[in-house]
mmCIF file of C-alpha atoms in Angstrom:
data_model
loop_
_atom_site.group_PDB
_atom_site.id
_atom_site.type_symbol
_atom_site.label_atom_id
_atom_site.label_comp_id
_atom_site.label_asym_id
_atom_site.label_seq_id
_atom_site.Cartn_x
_atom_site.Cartn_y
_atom_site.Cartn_z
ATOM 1 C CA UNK A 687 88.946 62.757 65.895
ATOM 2 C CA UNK A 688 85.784 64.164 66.438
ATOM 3 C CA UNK A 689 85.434 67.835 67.569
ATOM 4 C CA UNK A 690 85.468 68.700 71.251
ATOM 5 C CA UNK A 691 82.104 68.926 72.526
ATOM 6 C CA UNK A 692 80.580 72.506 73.938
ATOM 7 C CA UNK A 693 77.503 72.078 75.562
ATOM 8 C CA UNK A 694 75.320 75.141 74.646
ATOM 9 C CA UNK A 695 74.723 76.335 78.207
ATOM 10 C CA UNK A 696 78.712 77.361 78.098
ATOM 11 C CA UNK A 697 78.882 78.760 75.115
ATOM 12 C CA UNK A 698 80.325 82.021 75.714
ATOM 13 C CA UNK A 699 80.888 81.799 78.710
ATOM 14 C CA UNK A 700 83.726 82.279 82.163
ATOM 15 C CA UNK A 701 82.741 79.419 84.901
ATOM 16 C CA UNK A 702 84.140 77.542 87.621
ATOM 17 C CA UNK A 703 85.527 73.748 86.896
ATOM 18 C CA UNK A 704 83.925 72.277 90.243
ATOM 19 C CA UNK A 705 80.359 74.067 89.265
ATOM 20 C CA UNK A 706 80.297 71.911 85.736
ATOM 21 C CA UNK A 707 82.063 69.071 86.712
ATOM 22 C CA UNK A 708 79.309 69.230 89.541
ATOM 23 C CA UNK A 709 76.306 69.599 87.360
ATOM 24 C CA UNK A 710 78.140 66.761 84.931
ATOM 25 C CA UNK A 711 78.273 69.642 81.981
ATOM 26 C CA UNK A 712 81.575 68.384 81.889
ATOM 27 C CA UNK A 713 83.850 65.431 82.326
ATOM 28 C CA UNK A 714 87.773 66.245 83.437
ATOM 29 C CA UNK A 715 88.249 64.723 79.970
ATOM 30 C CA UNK A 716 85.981 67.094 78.133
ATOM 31 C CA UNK A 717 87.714 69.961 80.255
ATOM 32 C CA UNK A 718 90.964 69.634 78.916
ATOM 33 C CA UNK A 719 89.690 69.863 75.262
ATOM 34 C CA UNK A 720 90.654 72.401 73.288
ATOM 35 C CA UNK A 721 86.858 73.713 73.448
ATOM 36 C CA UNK A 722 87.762 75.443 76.848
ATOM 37 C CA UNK A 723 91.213 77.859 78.011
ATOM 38 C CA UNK A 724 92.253 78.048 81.517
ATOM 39 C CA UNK A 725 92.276 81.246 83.060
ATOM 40 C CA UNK A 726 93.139 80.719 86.314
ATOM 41 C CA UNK A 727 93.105 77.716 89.008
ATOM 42 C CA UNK A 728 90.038 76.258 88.617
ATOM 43 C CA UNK A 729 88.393 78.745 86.144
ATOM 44 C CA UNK A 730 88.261 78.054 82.589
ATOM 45 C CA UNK A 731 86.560 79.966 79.471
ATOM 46 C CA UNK A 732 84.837 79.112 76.263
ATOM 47 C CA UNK A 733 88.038 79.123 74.108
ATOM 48 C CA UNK A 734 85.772 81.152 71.416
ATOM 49 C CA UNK A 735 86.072 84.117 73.542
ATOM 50 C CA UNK A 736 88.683 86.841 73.075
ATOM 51 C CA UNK A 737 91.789 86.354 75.600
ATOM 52 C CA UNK A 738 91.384 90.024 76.762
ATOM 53 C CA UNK A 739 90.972 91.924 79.950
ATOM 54 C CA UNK A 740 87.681 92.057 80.183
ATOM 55 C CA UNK A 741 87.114 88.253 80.125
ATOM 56 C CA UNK A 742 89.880 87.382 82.681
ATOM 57 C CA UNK A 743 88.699 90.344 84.993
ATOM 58 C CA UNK A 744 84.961 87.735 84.703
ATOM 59 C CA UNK A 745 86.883 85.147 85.613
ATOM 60 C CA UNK A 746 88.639 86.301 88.578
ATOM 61 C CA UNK A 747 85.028 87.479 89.799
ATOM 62 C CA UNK A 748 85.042 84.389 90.135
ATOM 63 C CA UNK A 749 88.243 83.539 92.352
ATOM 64 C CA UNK A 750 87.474 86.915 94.633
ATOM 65 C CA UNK A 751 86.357 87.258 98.149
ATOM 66 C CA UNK A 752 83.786 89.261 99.049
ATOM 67 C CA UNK A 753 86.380 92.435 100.705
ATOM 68 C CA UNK A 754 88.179 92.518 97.178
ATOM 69 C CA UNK A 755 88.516 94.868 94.870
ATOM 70 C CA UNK A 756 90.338 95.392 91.470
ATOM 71 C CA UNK A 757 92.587 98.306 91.439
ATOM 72 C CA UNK A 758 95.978 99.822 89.896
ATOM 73 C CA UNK A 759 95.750 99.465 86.164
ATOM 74 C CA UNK A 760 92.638 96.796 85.597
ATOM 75 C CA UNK A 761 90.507 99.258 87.911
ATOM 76 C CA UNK A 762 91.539 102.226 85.426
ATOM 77 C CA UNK A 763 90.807 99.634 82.445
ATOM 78 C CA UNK A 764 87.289 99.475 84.194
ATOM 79 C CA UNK A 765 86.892 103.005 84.646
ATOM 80 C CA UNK A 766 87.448 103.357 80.906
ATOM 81 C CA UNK A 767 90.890 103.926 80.459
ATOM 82 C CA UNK A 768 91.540 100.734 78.599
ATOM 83 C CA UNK A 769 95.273 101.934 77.275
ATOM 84 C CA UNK A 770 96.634 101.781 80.651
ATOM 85 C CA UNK A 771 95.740 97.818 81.122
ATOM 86 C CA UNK A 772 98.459 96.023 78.730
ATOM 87 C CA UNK A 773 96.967 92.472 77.827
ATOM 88 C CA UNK A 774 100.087 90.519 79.409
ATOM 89 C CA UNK A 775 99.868 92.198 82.011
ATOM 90 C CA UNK A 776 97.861 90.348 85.712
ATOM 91 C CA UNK A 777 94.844 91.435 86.611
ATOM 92 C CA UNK A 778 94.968 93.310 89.912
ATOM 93 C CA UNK A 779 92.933 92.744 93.024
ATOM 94 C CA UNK A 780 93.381 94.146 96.444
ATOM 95 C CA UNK A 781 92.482 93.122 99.834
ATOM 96 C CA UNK A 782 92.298 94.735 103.246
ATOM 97 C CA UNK A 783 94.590 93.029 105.729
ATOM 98 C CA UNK A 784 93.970 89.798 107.538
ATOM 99 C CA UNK A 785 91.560 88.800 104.391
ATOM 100 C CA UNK A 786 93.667 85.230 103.482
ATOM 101 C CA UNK A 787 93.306 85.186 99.967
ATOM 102 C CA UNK A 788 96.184 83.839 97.091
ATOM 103 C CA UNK A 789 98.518 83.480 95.517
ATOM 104 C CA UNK A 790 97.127 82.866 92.349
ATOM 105 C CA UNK A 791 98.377 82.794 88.660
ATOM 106 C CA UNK A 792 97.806 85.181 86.581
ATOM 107 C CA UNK A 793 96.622 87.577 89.746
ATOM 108 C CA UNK A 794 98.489 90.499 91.461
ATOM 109 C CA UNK A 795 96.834 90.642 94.942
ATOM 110 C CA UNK A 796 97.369 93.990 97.136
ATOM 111 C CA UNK A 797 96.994 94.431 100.576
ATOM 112 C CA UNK A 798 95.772 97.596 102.162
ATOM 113 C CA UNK A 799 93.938 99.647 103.542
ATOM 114 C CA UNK A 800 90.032 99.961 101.972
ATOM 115 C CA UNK A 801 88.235 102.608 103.335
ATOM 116 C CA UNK A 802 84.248 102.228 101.846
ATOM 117 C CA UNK A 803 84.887 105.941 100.160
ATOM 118 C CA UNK A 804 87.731 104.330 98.067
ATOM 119 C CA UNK A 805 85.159 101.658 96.758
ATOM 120 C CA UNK A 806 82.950 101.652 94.215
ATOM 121 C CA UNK A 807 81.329 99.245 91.159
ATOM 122 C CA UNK A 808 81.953 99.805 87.715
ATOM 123 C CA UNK A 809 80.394 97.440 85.089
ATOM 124 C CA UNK A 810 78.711 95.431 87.956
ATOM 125 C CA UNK A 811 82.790 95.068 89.664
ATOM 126 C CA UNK A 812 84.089 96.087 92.952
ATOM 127 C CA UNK A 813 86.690 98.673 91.951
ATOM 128 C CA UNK A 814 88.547 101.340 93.464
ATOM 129 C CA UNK A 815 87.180 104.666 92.721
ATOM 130 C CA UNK A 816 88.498 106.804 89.627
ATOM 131 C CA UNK A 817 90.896 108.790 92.599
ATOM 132 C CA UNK A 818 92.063 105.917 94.318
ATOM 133 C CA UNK A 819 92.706 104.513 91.172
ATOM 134 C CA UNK A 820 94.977 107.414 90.209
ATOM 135 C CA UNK A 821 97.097 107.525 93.432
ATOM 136 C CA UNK A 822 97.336 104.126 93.626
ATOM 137 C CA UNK A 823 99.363 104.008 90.203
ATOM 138 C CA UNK A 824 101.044 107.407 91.133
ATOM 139 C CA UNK A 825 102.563 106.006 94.368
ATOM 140 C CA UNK A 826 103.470 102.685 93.337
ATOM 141 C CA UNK A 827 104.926 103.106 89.355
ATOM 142 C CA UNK A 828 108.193 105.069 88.372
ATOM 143 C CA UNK A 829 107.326 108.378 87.901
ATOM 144 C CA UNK A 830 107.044 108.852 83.821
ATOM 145 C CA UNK A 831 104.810 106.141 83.442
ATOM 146 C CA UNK A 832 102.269 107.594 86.473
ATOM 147 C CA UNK A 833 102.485 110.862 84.991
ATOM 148 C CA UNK A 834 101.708 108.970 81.694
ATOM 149 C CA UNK A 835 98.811 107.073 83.408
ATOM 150 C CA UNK A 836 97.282 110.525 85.293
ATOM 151 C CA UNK A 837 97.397 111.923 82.032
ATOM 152 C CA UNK A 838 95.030 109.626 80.761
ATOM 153 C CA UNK A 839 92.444 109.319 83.525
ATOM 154 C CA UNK A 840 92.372 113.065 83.983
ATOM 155 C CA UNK A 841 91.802 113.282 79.854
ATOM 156 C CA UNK A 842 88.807 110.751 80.212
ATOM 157 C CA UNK A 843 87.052 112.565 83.297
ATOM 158 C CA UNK A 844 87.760 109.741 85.404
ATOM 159 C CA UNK A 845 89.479 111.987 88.153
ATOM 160 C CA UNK A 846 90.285 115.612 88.217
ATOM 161 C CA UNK A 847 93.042 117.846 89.632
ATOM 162 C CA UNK A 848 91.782 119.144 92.694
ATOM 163 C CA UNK A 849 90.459 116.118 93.440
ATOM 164 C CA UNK A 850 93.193 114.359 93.631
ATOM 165 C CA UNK A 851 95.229 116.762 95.776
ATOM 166 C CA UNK A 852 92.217 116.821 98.312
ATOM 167 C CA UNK A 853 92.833 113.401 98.631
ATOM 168 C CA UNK A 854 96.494 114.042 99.146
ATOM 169 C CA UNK A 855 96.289 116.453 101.322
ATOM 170 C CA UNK A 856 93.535 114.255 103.508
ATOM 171 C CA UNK A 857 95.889 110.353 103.169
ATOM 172 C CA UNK A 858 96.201 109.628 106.493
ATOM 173 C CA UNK A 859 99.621 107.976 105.429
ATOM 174 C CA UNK A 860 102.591 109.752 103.609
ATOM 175 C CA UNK A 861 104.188 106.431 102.013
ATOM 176 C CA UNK A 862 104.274 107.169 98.542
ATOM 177 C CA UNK A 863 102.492 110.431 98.868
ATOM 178 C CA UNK A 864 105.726 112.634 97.799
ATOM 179 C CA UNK A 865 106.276 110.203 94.887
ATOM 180 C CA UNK A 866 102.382 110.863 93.872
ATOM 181 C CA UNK A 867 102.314 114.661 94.615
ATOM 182 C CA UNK A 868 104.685 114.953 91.821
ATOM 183 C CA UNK A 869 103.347 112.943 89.510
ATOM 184 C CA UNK A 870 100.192 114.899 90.079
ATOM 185 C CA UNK A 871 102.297 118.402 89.175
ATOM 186 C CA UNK A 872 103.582 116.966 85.903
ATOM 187 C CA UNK A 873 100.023 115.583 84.639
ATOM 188 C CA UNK A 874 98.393 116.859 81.791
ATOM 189 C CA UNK A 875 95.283 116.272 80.373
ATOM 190 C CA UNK A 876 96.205 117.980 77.177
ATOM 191 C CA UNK A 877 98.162 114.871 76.698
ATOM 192 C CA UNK A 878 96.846 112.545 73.510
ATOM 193 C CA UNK A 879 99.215 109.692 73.550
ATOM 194 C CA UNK A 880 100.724 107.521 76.465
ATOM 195 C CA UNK A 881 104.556 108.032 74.680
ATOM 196 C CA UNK A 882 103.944 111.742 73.845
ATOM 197 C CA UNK A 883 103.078 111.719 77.930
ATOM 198 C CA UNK A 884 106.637 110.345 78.366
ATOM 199 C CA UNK A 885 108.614 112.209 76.362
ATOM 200 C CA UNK A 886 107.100 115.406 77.720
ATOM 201 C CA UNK A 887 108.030 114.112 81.353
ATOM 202 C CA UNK A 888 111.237 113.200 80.136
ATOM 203 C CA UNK A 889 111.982 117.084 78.864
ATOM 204 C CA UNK A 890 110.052 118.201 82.403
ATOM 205 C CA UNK A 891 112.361 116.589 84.628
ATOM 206 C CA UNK A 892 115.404 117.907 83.293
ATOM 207 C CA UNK A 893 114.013 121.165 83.063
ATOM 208 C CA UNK A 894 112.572 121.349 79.586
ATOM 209 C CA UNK A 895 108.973 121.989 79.890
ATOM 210 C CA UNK A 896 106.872 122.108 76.682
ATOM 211 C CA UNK A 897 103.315 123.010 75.735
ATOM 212 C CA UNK A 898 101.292 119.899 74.877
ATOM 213 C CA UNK A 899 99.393 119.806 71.641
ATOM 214 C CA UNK A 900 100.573 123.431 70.366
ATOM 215 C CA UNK A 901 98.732 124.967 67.307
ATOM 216 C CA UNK A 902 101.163 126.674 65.143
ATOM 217 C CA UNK A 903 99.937 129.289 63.115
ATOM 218 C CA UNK A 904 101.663 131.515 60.563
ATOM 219 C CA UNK A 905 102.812 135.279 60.803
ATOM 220 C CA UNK A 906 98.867 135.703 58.958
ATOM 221 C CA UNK A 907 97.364 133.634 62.019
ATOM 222 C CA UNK A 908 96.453 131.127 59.496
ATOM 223 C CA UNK A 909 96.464 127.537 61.081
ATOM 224 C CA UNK A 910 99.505 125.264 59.918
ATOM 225 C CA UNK A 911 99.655 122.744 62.222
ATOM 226 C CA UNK A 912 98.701 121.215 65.704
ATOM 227 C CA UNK A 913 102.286 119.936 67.214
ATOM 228 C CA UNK A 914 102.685 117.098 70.111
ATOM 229 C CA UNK A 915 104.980 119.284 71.844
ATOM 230 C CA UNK A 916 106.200 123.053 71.743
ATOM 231 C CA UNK A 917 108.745 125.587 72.440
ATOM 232 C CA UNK A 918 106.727 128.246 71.407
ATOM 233 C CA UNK A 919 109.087 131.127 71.802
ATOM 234 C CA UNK A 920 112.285 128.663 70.106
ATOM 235 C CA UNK A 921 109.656 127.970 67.303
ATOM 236 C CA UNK A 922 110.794 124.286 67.660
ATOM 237 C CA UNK A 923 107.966 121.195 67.547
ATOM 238 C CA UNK A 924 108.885 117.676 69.037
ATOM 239 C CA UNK A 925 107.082 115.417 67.206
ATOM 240 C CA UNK A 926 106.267 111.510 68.355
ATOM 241 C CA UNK A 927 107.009 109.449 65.207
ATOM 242 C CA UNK A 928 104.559 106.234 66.008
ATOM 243 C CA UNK A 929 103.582 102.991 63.695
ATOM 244 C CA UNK A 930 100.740 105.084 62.657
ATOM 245 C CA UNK A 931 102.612 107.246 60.354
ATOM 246 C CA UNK A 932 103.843 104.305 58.409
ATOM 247 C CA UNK A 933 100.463 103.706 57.200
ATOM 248 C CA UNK A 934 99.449 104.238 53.335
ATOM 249 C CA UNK A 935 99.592 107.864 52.128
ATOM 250 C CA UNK A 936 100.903 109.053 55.182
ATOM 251 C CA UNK A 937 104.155 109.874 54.793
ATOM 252 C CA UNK A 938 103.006 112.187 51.948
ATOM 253 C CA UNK A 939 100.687 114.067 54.640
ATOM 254 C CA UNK A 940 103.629 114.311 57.071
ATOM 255 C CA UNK A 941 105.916 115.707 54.608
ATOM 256 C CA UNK A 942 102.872 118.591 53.306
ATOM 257 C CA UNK A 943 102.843 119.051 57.105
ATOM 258 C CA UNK A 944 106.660 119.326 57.486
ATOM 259 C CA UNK A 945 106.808 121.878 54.745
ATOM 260 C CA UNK A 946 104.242 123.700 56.316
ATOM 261 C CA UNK A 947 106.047 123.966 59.883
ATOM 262 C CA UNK A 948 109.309 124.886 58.274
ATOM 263 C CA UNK A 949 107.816 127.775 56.000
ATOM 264 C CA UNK A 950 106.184 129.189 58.868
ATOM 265 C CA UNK A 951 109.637 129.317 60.797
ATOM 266 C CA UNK A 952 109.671 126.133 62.892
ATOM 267 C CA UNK A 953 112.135 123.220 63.612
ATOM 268 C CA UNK A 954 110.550 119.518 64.487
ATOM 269 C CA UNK A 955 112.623 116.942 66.510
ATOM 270 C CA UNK A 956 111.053 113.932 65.601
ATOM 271 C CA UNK A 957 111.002 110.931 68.311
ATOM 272 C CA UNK A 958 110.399 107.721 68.132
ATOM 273 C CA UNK A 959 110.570 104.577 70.297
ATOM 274 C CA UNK A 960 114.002 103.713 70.373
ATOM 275 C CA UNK A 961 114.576 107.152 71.575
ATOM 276 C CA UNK A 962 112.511 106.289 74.932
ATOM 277 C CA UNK A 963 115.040 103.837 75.741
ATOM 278 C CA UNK A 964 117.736 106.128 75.613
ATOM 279 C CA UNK A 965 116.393 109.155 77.629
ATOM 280 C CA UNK A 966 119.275 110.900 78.181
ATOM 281 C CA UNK A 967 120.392 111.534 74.833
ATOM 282 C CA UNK A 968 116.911 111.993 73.743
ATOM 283 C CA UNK A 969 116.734 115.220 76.231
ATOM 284 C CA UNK A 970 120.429 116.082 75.385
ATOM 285 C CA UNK A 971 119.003 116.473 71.852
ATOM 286 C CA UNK A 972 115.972 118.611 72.382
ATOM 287 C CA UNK A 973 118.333 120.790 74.779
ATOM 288 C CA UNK A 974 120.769 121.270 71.593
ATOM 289 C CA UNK A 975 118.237 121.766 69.280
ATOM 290 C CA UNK A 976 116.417 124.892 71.757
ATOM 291 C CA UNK A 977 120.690 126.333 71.835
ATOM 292 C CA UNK A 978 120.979 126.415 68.429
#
């Protein structure tokens, strides 16, 4: 069978089916190859492209009326916060009311509210700006995982502080603004992983609040280590385990780093994924270990 045929003036790139089927590019035959991949209703892809963010957010550029804008997690992705946009997960548009517009596959459309101050372009999109962005995720996702999110947009400049409680203060609605005033409290920037961000809000909310990336020094001031998390007056370290310390020669590092800690007076509790899923006995074991 011969190979499905790409004509070079789609090579690489997002389109519209009715636009090539138009211009007779394409037949509906040739469309269903395996040359092209279906992003949405109607939109397809070169199927040599990466299946990533960044080429279904072209494609529903696409799909978009004018008075749309992405927001929630794909407008942080734009903003440069790519970590907060999981592949699998839709890419989010929103609308102002009375705008008819979906559903569509593979889309999470919003309604509300746009005021123009809320609206910017990022990478030649309509997005919601950096503080929008924020409170948007704040009011709408369970409070770790905003507090995880804020973390990272305040770490990458895209919003600040006392920015965002300006724009508390000034939202001309309270739905969801308790919810985000919180999750504005327990940000911090300091932060350098999305699960170190949760376990530190896990500890917070029952009333364990560590210092974020702590450097330990010994009784010389001599630097032993930089710590995820700190007790500082307990001299106890909780450490997130991750994949990446199961990579070559690591575990030899972690162990010259353990030694370190422990000769300089300090405990680690070390946490790790499955922990997350169990939050309460992951807190009732950081609790123990400060009592001890």
């Amino acid at each position: 069978m011969p190979p499905p045929r790409r004509p070079d003036v789609l090579r690489g790139r997002v389109f519209r089916a009715r636009d090539v089927l138009a211009a007779g590019l394409l037949s509906p035959a040739a469309l269903r190859s395996s040359a092209w991949r279906r992003l949405y209703r109607g939109v397809y892809a070169d199927a040599e492209l990466p299946d990533d963010p960044d080429v279904r957010i072209s494609g529903a550029c696409l799909l978009i009326p004018a008075p749309a804008v992405f927001s929630g997690r794909t407008a942080a992705h734009l903003h440069g916060a790519g970590e907060l946009l999981d592949p699998a997960m839709p890419v989010e548009v929103s609308v102002p009311p009375g705008v008819r517009f979906g559903p569509i596959a593979g889309l999470r459309v919003r309604r509300t509210v746009l005021p123009a101050s809320d609206v910017t372009v990022v990478h030649r999109r309509p997005s919601t700006t950096g503080t929008r962005t924020a409170l948007d995720i704040a009011r709408a996702e369970p409070l770790v995982e905003a507090v995880a999110a804020l973390d990272v947009l305040l770490a990458r400049g895209v919003v600040d502080r006392a920015g965002l409680r300006r724009s508390l203060d000034a939202a001309p609605s309270p739905r969801g603004m308790r919810r985000a005033g919180r999750a504005v409290e327990l940000a911090d920037p300091r932060a350098e992983s999305l699960p170190e961000s949760r376990v530190r809000v896990l500890l917070a909310l029952a009333g364990l609040r560590a210092v974020p990336q702590y450097t330990v020094r010994d009784a010389g001031g001599n630097f032993v280590a930089r710590v995820d998390l700190a007790f500082p007056e307990h001299r106890l370290a909780v450490e997130y385990d991750g994949a990446w310390h199961a990579e070559a020669g690591q575990l030899g590092r972690d162990r010259q780093r353990l030694n370190r800690l422990t000769a300089a007076g300090w405990r680690v509790v070390f946490v790790t994924a499955a922990d997350l899923r169990d939050p309460d006995a992951l807190v009732a074991r950081v609790a123990a270990a400060l009592g001890r």
